[in-house]
Coordinates of C-alpha atoms in Angstrom, one line a residue:
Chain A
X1 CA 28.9 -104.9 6.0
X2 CA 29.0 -108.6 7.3
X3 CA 28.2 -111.2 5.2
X4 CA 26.6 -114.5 5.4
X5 CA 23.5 -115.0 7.2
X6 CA 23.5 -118.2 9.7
X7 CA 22.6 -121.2 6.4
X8 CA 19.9 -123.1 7.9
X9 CA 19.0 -126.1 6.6
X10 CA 15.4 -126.2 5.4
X11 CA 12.8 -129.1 4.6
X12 CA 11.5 -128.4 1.4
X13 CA 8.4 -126.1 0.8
X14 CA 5.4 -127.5 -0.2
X15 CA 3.8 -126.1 -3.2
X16 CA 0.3 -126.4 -0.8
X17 CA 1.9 -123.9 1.6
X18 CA 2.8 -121.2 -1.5
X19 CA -0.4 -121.7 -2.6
X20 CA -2.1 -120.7 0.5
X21 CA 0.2 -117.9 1.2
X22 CA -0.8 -116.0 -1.4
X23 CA -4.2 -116.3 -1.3
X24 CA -4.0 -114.9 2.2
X25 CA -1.9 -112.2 0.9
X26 CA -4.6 -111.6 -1.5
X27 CA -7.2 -111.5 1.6
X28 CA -5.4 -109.2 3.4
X29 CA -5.2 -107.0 0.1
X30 CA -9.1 -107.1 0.0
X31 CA -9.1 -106.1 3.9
X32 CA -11.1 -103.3 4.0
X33 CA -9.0 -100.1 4.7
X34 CA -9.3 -96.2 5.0
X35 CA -7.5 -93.2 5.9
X36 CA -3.9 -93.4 7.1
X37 CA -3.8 -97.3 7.3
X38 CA -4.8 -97.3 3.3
X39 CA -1.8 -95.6 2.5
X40 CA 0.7 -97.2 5.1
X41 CA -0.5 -100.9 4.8
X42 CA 1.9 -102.7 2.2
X43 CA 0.9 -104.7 -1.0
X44 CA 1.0 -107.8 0.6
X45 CA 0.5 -110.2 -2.6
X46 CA 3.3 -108.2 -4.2
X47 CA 5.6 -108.9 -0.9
X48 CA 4.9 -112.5 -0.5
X49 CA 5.4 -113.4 -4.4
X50 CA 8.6 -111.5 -3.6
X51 CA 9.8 -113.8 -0.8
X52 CA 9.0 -116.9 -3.3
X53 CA 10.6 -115.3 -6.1
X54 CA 13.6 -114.8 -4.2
X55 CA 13.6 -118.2 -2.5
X56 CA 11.5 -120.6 -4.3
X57 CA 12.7 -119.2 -8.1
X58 CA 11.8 -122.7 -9.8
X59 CA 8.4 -122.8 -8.4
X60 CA 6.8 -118.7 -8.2
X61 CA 8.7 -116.9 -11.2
X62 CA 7.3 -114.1 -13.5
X63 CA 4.1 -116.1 -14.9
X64 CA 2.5 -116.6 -11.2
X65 CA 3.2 -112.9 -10.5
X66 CA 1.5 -111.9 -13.6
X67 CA -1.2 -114.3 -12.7
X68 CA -1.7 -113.0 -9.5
X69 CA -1.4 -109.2 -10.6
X70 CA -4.8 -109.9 -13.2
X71 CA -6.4 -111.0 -9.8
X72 CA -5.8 -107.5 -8.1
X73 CA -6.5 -106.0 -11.3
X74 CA -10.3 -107.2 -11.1
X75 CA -10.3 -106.7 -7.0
X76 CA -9.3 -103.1 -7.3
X77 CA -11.1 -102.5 -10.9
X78 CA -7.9 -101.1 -12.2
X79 CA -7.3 -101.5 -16.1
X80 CA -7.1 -105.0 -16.8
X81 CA -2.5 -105.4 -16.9
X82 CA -1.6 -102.6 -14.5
X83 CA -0.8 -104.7 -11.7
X84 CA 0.1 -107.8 -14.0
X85 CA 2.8 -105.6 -16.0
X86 CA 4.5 -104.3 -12.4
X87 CA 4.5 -107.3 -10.6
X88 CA 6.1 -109.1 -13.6
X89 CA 8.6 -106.6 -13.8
X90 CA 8.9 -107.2 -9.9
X91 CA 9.1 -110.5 -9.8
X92 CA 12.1 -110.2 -13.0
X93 CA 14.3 -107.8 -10.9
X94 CA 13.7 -110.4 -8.0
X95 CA 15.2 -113.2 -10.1
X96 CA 18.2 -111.1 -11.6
X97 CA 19.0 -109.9 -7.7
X98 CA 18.0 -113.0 -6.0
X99 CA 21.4 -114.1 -4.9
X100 CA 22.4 -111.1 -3.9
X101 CA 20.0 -110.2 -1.7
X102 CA 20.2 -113.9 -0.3
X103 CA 23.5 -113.3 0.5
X104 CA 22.5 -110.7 3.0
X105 CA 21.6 -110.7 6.5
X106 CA 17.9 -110.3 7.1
X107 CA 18.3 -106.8 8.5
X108 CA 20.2 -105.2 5.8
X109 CA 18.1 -106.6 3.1
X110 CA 15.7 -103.7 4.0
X111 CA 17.0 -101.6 1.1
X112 CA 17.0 -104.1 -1.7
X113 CA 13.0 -105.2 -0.7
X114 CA 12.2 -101.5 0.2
X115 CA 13.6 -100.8 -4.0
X116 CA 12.1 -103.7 -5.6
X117 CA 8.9 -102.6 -4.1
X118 CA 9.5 -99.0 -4.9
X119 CA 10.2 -99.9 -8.5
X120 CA 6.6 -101.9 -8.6
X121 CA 4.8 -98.7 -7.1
X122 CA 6.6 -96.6 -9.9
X123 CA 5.2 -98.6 -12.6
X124 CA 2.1 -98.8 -11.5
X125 CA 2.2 -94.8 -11.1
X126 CA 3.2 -94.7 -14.1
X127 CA 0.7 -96.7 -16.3
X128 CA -2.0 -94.1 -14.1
X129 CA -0.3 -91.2 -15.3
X130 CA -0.5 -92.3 -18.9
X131 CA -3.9 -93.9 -18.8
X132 CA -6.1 -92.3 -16.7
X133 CA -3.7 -88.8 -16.1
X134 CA -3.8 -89.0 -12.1
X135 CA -0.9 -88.7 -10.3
X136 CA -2.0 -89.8 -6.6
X137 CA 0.4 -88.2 -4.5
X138 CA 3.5 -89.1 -2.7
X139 CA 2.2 -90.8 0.1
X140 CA 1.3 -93.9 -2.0
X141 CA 4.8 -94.6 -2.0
X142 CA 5.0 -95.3 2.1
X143 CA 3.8 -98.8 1.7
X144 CA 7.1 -99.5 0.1
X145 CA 8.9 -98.7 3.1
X146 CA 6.5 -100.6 5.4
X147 CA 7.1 -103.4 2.7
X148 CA 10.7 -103.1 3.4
X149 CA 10.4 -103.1 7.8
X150 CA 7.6 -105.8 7.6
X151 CA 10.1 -108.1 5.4
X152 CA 12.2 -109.9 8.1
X153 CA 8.8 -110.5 9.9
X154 CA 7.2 -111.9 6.4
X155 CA 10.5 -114.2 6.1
X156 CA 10.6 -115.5 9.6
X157 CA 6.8 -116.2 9.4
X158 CA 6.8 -117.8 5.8
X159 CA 10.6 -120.0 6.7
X160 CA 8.5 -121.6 9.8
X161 CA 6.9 -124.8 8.2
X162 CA 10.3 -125.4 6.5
X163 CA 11.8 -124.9 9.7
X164 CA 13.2 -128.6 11.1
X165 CA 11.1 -130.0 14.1
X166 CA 13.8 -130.5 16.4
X167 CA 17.0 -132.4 16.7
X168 CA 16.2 -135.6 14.1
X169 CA 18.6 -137.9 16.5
X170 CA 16.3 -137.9 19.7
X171 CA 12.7 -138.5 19.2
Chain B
X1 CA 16.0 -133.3 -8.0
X2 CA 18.7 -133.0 -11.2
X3 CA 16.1 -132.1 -13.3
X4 CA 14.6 -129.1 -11.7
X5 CA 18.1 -127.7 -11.8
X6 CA 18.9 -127.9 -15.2
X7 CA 15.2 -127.6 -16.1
X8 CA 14.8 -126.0 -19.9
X9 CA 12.7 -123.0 -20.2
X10 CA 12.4 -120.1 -21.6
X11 CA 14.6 -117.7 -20.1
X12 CA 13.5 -114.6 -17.5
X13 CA 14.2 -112.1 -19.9
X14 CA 12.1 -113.9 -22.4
X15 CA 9.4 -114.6 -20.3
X16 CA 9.0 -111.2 -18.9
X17 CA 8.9 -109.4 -22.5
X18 CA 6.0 -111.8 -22.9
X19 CA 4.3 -111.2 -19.9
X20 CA 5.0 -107.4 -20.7
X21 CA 3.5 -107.5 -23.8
X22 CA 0.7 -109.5 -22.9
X23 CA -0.2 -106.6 -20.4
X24 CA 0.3 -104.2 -22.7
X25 CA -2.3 -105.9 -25.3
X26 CA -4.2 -106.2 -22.0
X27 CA -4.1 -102.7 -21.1
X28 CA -4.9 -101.0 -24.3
X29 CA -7.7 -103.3 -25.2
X30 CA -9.1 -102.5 -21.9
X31 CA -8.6 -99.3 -22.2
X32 CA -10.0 -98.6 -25.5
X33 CA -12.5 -101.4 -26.4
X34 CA -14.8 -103.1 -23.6
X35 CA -13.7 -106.8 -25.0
X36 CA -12.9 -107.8 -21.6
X37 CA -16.2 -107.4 -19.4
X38 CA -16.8 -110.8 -19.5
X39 CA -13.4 -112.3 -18.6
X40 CA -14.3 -109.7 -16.0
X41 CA -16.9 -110.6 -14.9
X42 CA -16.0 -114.4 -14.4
X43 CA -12.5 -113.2 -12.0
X44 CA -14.8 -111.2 -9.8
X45 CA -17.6 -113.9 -9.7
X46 CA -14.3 -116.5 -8.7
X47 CA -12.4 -114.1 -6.3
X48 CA -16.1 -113.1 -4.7
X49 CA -16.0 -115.1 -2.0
X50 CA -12.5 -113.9 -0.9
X51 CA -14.1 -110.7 -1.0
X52 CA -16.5 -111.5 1.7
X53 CA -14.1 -113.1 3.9
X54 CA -11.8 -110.3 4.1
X55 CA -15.1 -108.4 4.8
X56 CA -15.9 -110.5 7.7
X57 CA -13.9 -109.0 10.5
X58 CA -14.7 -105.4 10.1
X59 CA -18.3 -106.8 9.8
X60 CA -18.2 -108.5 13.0
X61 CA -15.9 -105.4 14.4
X62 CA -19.0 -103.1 13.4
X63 CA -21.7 -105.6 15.0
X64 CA -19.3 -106.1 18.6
X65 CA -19.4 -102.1 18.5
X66 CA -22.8 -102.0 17.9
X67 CA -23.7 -104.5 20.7
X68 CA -21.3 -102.1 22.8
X69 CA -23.2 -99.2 22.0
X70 CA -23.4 -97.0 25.5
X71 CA -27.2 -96.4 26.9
X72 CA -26.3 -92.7 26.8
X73 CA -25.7 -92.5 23.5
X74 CA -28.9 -94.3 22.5
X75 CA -30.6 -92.0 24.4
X76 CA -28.9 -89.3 22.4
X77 CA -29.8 -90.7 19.1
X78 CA -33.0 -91.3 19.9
X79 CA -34.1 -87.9 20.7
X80 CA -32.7 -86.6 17.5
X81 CA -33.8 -88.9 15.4
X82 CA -37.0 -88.2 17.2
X83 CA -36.5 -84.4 16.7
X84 CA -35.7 -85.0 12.5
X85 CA -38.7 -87.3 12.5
X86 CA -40.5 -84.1 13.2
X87 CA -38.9 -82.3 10.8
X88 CA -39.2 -84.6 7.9
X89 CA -42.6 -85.0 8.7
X90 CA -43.2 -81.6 8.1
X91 CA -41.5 -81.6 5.2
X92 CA -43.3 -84.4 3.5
X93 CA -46.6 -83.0 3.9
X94 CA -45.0 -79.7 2.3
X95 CA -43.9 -82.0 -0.2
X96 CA -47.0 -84.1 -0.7
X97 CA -49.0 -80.7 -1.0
X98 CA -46.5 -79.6 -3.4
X99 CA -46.8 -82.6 -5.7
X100 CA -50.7 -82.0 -5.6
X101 CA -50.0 -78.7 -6.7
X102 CA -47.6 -79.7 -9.4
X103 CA -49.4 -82.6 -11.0
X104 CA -52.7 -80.2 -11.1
X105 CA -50.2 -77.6 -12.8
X106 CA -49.3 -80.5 -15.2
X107 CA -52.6 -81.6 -16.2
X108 CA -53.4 -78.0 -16.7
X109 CA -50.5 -77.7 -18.9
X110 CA -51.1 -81.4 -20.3
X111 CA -48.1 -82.7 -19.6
X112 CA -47.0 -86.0 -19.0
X113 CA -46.3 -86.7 -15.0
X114 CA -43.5 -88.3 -14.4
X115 CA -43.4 -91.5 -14.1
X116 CA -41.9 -92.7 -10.4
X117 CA -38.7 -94.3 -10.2
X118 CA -38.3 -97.4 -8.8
X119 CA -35.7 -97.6 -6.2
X120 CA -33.0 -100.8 -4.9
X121 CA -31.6 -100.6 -1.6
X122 CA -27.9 -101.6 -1.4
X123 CA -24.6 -101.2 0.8
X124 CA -21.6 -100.5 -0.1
X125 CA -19.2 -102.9 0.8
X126 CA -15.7 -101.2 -0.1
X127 CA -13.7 -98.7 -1.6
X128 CA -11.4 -99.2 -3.9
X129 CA -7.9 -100.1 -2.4
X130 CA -6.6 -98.4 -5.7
X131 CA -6.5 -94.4 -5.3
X132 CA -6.4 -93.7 -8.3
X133 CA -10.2 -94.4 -9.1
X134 CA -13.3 -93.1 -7.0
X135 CA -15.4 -96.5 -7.5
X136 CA -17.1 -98.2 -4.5
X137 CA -18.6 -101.9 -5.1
X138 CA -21.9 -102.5 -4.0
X139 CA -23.9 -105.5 -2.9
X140 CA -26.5 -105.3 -5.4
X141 CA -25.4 -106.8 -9.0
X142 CA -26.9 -108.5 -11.9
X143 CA -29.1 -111.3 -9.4
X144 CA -30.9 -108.1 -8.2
X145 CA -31.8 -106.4 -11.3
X146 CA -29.4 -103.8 -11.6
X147 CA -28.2 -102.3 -14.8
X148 CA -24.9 -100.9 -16.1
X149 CA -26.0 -96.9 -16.2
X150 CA -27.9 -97.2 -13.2
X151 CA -28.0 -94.1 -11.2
X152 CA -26.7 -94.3 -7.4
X153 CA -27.9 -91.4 -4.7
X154 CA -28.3 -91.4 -1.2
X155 CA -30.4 -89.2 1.1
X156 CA -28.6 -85.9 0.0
X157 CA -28.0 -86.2 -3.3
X158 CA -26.4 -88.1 -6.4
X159 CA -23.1 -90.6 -5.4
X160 CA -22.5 -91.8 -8.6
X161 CA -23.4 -94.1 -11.6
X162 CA -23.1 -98.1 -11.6
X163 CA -20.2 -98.7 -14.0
X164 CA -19.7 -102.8 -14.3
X165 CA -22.6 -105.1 -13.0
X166 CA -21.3 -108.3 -11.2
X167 CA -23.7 -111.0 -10.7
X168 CA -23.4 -110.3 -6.7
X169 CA -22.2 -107.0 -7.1
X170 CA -22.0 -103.6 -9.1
X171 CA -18.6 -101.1 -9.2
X172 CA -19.7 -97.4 -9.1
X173 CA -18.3 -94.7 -10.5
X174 CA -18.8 -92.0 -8.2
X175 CA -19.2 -88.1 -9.6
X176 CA -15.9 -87.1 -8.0
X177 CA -14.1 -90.0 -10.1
X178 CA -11.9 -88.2 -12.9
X179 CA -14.0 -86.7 -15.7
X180 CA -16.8 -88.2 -14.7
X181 CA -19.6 -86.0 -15.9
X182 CA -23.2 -85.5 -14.7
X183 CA -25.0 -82.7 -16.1
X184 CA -26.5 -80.3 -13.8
X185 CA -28.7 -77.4 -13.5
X186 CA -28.5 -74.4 -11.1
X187 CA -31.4 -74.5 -8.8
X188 CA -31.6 -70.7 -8.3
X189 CA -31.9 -69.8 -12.2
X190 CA -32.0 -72.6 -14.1
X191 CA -28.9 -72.0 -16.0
X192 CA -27.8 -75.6 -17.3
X193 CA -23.9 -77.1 -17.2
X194 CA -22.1 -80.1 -16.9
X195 CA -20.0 -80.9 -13.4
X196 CA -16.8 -82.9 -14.2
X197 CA -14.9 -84.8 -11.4
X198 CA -11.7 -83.5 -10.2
X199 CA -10.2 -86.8 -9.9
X200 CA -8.3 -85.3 -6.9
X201 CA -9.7 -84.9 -3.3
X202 CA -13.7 -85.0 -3.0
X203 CA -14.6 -82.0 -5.6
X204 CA -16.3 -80.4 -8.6
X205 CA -15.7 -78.8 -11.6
X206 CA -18.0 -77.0 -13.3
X207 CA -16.7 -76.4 -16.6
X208 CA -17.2 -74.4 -19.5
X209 CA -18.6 -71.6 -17.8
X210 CA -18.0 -67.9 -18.9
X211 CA -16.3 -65.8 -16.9
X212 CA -19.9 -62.6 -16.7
X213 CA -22.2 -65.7 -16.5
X214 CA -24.4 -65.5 -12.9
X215 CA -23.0 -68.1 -11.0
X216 CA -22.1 -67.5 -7.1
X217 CA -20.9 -69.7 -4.2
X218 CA -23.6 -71.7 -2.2
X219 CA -25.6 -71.7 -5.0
X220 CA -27.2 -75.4 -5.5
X221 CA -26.5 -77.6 -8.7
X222 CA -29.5 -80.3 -9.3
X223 CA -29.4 -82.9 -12.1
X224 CA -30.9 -81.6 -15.1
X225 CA -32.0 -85.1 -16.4
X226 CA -31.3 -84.2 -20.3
X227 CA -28.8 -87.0 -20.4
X228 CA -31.3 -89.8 -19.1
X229 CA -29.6 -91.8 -17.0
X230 CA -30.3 -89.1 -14.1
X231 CA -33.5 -88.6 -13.1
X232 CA -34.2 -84.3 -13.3
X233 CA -33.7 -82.8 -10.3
X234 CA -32.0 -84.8 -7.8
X235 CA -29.4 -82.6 -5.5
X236 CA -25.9 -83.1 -7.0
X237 CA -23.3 -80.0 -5.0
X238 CA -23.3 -76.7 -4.1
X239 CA -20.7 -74.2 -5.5
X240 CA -17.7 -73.6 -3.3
X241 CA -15.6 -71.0 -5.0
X242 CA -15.7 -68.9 -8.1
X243 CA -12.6 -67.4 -10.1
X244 CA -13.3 -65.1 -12.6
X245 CA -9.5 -64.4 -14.0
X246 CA -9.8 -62.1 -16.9
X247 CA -7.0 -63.7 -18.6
X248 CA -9.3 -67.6 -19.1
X249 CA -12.6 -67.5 -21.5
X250 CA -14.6 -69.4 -18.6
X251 CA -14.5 -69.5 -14.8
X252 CA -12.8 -71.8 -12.7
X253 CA -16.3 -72.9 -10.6
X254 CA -15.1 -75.3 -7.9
X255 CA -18.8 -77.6 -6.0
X256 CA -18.6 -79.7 -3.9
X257 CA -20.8 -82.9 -3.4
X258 CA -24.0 -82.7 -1.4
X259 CA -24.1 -86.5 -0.9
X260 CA -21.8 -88.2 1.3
X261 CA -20.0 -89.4 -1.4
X262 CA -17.3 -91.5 0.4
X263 CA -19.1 -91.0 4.0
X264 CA -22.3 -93.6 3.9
X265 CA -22.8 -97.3 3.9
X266 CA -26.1 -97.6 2.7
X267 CA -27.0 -95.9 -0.6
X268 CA -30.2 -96.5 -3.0
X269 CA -29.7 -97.7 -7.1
X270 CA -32.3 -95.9 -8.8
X271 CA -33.6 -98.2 -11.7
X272 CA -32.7 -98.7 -14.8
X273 CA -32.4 -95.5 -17.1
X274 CA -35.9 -95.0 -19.5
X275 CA -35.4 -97.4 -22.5
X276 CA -35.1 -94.0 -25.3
X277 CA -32.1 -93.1 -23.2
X278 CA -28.4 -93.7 -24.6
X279 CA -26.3 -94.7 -22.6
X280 CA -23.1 -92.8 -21.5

């Protein structure tokens, strides 16, 4: 496996932009869905707090993922937790692997978001099974692999406004 | 820029046992008690808006299609909506000769007639993204007089229950969700039961039934009305399948849902439940 993706250098991120990120993810969430794009569409709050955990660990950490996961909890009526307790846990195992999956090229970090995702969907299978005794079936867990192909898009699109303009010696 | 880096704080494996534990506290107070219907209550009155946004395109999707509509298929609709027209016509004079009928019966008999419902239009705006739960939110809440208990039918039959008013919006439960229960009667001979959710696919249980008891598929379950939040009467499924295994005390009775219980858009919130009523 090659290491060492091309090191760009970035501007820094304005806390406006993370901001607004996730409350789109959070729009797109509410999109209204059914049938086959239901189950296929990814958690798109859970990916994008992913990206900042991973890249921005000083600014989106566990509390904003918590946060956030009470907000899905009232969207989706869910017990008030279930999506605050996975995406916490997500956004810990973010942190602990966070330099690790940096260090990969954007193409072969398919397996570490595709997992991290997985790991959320488990737990929030899990608190189901226990509270409400429903076990929803196996295709719930295909938005963690469109999670994991949509990721290099998600990146490229959320690295833009950091992105330098141009060449800063010509103007 | 120092600073950040060597920032002090609690560490990640400290902060996420809090945040753990915090959503645990969360989850079995919410689970158990119903402390949290306000803070509730106040997240989906804040996160409304959003809600409408992300509504907007299928919205305008729906009205572009609409707009689109071919002549031909106008013409299509028209006739048959012509053609039920008719038919329901004829049917509400049956009906309106029948009620005659009945409330002369009733005065014979001196009982009391029942007093109409009032009805509240109001559309469904989505299904839960969560699959676990069979709960649409509707457009009606708190501003428009509805109350937690409510019942919620359609033209077929009963959807479901209002479960958590918003001020701009109610979450129902429908009668498929998990356990849900809605007592019933059987049209044909007016044996009385209680249809449970199956909290998997769009069915019924009908439980507690003994295995000799006359019960066959097709037959029609209507709400019985002894738990007062449904009005008696209304259509709720018709029996799909019946197992009698010898080995089981009671039948395995499988209905399924009359109404078109994740099929419509527009569904009707029947008034608040008769004040001597408990709710569920």
């Amino acid at each position: 496996m090659e290491f060492g993706p091309r090191q760009e250098i970035l501007l820094p991120v304005k806390p406006g932009f993370i901001t607004f990120s996730l409350v789109t993810g959070f729009l797109l969430n509410l999109l209204p869905t059914g049938g086959f794009l239901h189950w296929i569409l990814p958690d798109f709050v859970a990916m994008i707090l992913l990206y900042w955990c991973i890249h921005q660990p000083l600014k989106i950490g566990i509390g904003a993922a918590w946060i956030f996961g009470i907000l899905m909890d009232v969207a989706d009526a869910t017990l008030f937790g279930e999506h605050a307790l996975a995406y916490s846990m997500m956004a810990f195992i973010a942190l602990a692997f966070r330099r690790r999956v940096t260090m990969l090229k954007l193409d072969h970090q398919f397996t570490h978001i595709t997992l991290i995702v997985l790991v959320m969907q488990i737990i929030v299978v899990l608190i189901g099974l226990v509270s409400r005794d429903i076990f929803i079936g196996w295709a719930y867990f295909l938005g963690s692999l469109t999670a994991g192909l949509l990721w290099p898009a998600l990146t490229y699109l959320l690295k833009l406004p950091q992105r330098p303009r141009s060449d800063p010696d010509r103007i | 820029m120092e600073h950040e880096l060597f920032r002090h704080g609690p560490s990640p494996a400290a902060r996420l046992t809090f945040f753990t534990l915090l959503s645990l506290l969360l989850l079995v107070s919410d689970a158990h008690y119903k402390y949290l219907g306000t803070l509730r209550q106040g997240i989906a009155t804040a996160i409304y808006p959003l809600q409408r946004i992300a509504l907007a395109p299928a919205e305008l999707a729906k009205s572009i299609g609409d707009f689109m509509q071919m002549q031909s298929s106008l013409v299509r609709e028209n006739a048959l909506l012509k053609r039920q027209n008719l038919e329901n016509q004829a049917a509400l004079l049956r009906y309106q000769a029948l009620q005659q009928e009945n409330n002369q019966l009733r005065r014979l008999f001196e009982a009391k007639a029942r007093i109409p419902v009032p009805a509240l239009m109001a559309e469904i705006l989505y299904g839960e993204r969560d699959p676990f739960s069979r709960k649409v939110i509707v457009d009606k809440g708190a501003l428009a007089h509805v109350a937690e208990g409510s019942a919620v039918i359609d033209n077929a039959g009963v959807i479901g229950q209002v479960l958590e008013v918003y001020p701009w919006a109610s979450e129902v439960s429908l009668i498929t969700d998990k356990d849900h229960p809605t007592p019933v009667q059987v049209l044909r001979n007016g044996l009385r039961a209680i249809v449970f959710g199956s909290g998997s696919g769009n069915l019924l249980d009908l439980r507690y039934i003994s295995s000799n008891i006359d019960i066959r598929p097709g037959d029609i379950l209507v709400t019985s009305g002894i738990d007062g939040t449904f009005p008696a009467g209304l259509p709720v499924a018709a029996v799909l399948k019946v197992d009698r295994n010898p080995a089981y005390a009671f039948a395995r009775i499988t209905c399924e849902p009359l109404a078109g219980v994740d099929r419509h858009s527009q569904v009707l919130i029947l008034a608040s439940p008769p004040p001597e009523s408990g709710k569920k």
